mmCIF file of C-alpha atoms in Angstrom:
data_model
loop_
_atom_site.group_PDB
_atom_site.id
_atom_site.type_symbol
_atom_site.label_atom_id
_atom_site.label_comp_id
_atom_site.label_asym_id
_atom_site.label_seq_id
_atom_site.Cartn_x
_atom_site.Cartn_y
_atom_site.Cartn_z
ATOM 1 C CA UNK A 691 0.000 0.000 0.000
ATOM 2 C CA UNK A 692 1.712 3.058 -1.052
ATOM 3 C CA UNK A 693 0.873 6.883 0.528
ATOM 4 C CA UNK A 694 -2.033 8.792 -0.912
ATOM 5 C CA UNK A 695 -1.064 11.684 -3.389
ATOM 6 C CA UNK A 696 -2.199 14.269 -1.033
ATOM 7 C CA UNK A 697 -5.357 15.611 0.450
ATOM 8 C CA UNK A 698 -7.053 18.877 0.144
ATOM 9 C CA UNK A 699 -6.106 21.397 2.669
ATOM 10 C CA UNK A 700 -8.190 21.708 5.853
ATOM 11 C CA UNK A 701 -9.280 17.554 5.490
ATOM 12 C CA UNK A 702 -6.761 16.150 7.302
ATOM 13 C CA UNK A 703 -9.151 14.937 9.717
ATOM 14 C CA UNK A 704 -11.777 13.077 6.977
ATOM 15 C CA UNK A 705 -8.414 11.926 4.789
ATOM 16 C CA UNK A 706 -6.769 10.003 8.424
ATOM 17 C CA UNK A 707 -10.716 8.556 8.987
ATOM 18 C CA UNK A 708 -10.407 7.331 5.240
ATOM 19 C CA UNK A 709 -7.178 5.653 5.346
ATOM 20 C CA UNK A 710 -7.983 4.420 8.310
ATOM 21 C CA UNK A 711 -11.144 2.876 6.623
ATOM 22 C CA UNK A 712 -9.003 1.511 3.996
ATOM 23 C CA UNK A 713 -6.705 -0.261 6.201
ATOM 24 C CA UNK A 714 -8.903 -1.944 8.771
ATOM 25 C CA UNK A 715 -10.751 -3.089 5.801
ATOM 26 C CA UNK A 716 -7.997 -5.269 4.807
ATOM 27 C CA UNK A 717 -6.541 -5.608 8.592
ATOM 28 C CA UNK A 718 -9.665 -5.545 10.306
ATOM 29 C CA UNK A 719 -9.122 -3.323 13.858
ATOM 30 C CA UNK A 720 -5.391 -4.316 14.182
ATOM 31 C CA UNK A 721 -4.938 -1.871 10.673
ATOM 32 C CA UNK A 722 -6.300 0.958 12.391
ATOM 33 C CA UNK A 723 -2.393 2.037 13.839
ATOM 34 C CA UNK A 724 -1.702 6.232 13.801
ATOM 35 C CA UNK A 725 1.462 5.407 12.806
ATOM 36 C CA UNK A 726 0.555 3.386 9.430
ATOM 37 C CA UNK A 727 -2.214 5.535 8.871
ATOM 38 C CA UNK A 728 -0.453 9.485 9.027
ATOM 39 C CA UNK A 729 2.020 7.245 6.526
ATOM 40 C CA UNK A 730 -0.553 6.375 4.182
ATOM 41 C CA UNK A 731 -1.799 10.051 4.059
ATOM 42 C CA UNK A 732 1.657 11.432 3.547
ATOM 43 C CA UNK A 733 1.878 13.416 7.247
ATOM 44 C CA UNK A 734 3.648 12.907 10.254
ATOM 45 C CA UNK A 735 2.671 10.965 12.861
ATOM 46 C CA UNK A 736 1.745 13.900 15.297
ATOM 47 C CA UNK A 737 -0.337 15.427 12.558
ATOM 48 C CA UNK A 738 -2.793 12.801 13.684
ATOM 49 C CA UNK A 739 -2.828 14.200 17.529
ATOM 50 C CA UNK A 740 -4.336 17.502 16.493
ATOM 51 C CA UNK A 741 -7.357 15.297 15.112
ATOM 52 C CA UNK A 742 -7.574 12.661 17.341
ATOM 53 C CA UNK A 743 -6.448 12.061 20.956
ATOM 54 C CA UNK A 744 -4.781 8.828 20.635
ATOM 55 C CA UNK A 745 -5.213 5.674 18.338
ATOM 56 C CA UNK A 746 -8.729 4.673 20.251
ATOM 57 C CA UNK A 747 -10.085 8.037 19.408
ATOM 58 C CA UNK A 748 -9.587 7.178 15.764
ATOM 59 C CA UNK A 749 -10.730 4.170 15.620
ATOM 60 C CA UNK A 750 -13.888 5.076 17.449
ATOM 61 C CA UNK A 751 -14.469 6.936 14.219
ATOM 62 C CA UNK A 752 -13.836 3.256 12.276
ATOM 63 C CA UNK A 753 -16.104 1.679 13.866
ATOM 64 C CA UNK A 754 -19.089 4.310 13.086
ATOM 65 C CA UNK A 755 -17.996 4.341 9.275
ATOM 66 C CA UNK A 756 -17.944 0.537 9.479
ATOM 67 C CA UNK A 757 -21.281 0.345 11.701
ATOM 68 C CA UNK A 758 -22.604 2.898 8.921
ATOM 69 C CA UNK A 759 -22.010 0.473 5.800
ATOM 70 C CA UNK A 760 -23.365 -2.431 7.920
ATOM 71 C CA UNK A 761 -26.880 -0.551 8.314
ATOM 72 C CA UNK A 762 -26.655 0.265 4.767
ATOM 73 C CA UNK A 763 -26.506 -3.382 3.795
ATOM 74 C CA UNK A 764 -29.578 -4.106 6.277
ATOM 75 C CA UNK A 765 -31.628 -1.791 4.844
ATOM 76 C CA UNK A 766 -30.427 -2.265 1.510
ATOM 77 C CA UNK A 767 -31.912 -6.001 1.366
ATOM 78 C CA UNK A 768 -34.881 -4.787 3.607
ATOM 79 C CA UNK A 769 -35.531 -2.335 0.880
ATOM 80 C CA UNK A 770 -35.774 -5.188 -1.688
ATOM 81 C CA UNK A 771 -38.448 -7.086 0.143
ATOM 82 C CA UNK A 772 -41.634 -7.347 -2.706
ATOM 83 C CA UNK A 773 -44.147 -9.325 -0.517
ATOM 84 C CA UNK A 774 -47.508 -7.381 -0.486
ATOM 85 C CA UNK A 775 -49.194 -8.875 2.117
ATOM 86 C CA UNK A 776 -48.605 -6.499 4.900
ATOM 87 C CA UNK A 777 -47.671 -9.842 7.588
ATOM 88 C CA UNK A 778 -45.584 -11.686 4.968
ATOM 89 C CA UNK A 779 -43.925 -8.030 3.950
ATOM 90 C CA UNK A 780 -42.902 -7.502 7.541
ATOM 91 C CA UNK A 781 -41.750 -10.838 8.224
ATOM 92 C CA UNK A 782 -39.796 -11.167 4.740
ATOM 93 C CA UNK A 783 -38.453 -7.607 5.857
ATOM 94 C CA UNK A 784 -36.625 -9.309 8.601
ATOM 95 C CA UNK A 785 -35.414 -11.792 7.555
ATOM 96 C CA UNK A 786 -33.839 -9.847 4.656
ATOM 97 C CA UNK A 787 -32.350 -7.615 7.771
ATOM 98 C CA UNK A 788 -30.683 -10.479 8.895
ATOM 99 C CA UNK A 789 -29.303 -11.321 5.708
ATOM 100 C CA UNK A 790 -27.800 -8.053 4.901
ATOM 101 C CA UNK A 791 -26.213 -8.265 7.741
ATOM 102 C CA UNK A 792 -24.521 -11.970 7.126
ATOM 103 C CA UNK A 793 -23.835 -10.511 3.732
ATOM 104 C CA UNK A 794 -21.474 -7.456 5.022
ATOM 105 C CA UNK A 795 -19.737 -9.628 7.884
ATOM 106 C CA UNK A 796 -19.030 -12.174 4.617
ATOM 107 C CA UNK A 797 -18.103 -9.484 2.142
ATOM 108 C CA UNK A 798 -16.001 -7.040 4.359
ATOM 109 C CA UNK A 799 -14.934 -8.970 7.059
ATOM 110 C CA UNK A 800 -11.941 -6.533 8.347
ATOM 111 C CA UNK A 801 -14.623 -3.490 8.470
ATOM 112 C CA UNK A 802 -17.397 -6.543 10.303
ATOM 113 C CA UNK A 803 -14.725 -6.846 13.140
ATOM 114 C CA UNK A 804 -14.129 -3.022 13.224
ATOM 115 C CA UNK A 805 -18.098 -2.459 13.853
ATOM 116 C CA UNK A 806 -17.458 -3.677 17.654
ATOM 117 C CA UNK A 807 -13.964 -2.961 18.044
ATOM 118 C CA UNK A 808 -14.357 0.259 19.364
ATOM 119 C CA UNK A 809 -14.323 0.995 23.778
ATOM 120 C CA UNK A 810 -17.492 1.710 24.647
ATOM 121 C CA UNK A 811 -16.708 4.959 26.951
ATOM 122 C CA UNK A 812 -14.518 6.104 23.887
ATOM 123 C CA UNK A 813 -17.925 5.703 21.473
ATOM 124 C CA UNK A 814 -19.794 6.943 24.687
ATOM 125 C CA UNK A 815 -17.798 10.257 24.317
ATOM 126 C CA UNK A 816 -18.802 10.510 20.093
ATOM 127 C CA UNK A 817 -22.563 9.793 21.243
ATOM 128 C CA UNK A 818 -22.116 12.401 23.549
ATOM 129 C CA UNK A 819 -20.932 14.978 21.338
ATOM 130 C CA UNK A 820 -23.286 14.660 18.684
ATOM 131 C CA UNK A 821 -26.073 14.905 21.789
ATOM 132 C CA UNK A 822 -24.279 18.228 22.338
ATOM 133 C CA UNK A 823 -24.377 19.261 19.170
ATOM 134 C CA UNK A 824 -28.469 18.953 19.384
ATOM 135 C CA UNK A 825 -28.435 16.081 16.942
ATOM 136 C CA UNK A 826 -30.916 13.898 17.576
ATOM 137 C CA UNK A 827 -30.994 10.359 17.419
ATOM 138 C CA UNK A 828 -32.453 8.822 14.348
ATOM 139 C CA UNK A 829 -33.798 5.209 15.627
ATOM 140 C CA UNK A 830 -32.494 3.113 12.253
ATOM 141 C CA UNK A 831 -29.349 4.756 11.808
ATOM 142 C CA UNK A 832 -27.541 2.140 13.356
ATOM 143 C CA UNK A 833 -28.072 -1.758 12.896
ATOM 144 C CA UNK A 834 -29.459 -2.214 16.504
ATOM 145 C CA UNK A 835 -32.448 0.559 15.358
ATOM 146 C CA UNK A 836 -32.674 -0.859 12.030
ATOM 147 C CA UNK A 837 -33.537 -4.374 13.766
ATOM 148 C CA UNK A 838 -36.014 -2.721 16.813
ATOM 149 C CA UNK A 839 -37.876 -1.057 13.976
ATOM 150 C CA UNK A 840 -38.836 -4.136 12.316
ATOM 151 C CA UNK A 841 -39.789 -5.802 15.736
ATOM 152 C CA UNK A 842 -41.943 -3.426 16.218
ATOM 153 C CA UNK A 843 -43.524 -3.424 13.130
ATOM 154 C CA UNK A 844 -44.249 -7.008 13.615
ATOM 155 C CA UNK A 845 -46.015 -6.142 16.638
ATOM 156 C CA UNK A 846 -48.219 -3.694 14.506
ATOM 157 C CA UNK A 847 -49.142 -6.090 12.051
ATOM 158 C CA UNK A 848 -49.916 -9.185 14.706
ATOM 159 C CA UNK A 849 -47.230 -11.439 13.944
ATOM 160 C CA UNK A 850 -45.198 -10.268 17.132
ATOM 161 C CA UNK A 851 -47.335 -10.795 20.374
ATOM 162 C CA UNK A 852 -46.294 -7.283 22.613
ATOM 163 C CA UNK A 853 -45.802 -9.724 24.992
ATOM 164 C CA UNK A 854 -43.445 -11.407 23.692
ATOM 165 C CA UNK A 855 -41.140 -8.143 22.005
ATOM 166 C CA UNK A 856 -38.759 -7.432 24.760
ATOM 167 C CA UNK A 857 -35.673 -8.968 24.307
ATOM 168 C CA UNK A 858 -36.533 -10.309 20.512
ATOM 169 C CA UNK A 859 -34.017 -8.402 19.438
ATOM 170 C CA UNK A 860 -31.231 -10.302 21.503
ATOM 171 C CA UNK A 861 -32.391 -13.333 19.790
ATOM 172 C CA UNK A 862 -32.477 -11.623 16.498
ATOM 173 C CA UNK A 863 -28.709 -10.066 16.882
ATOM 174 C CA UNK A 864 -27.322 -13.534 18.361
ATOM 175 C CA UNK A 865 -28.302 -15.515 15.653
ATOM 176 C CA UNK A 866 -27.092 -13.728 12.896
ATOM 177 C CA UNK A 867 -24.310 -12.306 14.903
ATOM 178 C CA UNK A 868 -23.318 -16.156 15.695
ATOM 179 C CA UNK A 869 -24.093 -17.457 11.898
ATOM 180 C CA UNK A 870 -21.339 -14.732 10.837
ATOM 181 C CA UNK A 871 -18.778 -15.536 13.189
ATOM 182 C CA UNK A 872 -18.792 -19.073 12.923
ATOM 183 C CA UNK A 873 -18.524 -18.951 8.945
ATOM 184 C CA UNK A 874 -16.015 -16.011 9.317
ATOM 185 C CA UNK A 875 -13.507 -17.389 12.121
ATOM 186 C CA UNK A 876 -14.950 -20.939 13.593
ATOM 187 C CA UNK A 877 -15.516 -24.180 12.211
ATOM 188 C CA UNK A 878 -18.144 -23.455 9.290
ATOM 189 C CA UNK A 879 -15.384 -21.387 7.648
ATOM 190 C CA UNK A 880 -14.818 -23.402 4.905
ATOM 191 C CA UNK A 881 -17.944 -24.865 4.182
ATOM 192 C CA UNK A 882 -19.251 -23.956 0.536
ATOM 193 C CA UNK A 883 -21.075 -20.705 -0.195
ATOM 194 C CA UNK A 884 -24.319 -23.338 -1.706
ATOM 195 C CA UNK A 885 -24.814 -24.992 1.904
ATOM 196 C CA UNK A 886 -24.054 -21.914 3.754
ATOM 197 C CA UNK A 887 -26.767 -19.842 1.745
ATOM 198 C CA UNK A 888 -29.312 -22.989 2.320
ATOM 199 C CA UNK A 889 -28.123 -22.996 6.681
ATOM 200 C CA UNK A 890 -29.248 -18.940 6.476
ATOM 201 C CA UNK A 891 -32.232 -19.462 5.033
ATOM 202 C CA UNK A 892 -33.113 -22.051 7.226
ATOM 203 C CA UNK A 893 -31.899 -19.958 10.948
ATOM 204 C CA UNK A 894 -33.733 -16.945 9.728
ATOM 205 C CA UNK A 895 -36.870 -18.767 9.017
ATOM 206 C CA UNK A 896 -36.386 -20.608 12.580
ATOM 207 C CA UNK A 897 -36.186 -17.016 14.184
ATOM 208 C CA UNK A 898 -39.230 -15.566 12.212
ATOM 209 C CA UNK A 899 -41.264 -18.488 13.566
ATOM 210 C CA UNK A 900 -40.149 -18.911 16.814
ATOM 211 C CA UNK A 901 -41.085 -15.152 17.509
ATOM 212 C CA UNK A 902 -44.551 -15.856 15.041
ATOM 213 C CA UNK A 903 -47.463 -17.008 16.720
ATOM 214 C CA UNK A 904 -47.622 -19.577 18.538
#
């Protein structure tokens, strides 16, 4: 990887968030490194410090780009969903959620591991400034909203007893959170794309059921 040509004056800042992109997307979090990343720019190393604090700082900023293209691929396939009928729209709708989400951790595995790489009080500290900054929180801008939104939309259309909503999305998250990491870094890595497609369809439809009616 050799240094960009250059960057346009006063976007330091963006160009060290976008090598730093770059580079965990091939690395995964162990890419995102100040020193490797002010090199790939074409600055010095304590350029970086007037930008960012220290190396979690910067890759707090990862992790929302990479948390960013994972909702995008969520609602991307959730977006695709053609069922009419209202119940089966809102069910397919999930389970295409749950798919876009397999499909990014598969696709852009570095930037996957990057989404949760992140320490919590140094995200804690972005959520707070953008709560300074009177931005308010849009529910599905992350993939946690994108998920609670089509809960409760199940819930409006009667698949979803009320009763039974809290905590569906923990079961939700878990298995598609589990399905990726096994097929990414466990045993099921090396099983062929045919079977793993056919397991996928198969846990999603067990998850749209179990939380169905009973």
């Amino acid at each position: 990887m050799t240094p960009r040509d250059g960057y346009h004056h006063g976007n330091l800042r963006e160009a060290l968030v976008d090598a730093a992109v770059e580079l965990a997307g091939t690395s995964g979090p162990e890419g995102v490194v100040l020193r490797a990343v002010t090199r790939h720019v074409g600055v010095s190393p304590n350029a970086a410090y007037r930008h960012f604090a220290d190396r979690e700082a910067l890759l707090a900023e990862v992790s929302a780009r990479a948390m960013g293209a994972l909702t995008r691929s969520m609602a991307a396939r959730q977006d695709a969903v053609t069922e009419q009928d209202p119940v089966d729209r809102a069910v397919a709708r999930l389970e295409a959620i749950g798919r876009g989400y397999v499909d990014f951790a598969l696709a852009e595995p570095g930037l996957f591991r990057v989404c949760f790489a992140a320490p919590p009080e140094v995200a804690l500290a972005w959520d707070s400034r953008d709560q300074e900054a009177g931005e308010g929180p849009d529910p599905t801008a992350d993939p946690f909203g994108v998920l609670n939104a089509a809960l409760d939309h199940l819930v409006e259309v009667g698949w979803l007893d009320p009763v039974r909503r809290p905590g569906a999305e923990v079961l939700c998250w878990s298995t598609v959170h589990g399905f990726a990491t096994l097929h990414l870094d466990g045993p099921l890595r090396d099983v062929p794309s045919e079977e793993r497609e056919q397991a996928l369809t198969m846990a999603l439809a067990h998850v749209s059921r179990g939380i169905g009616p009973a």
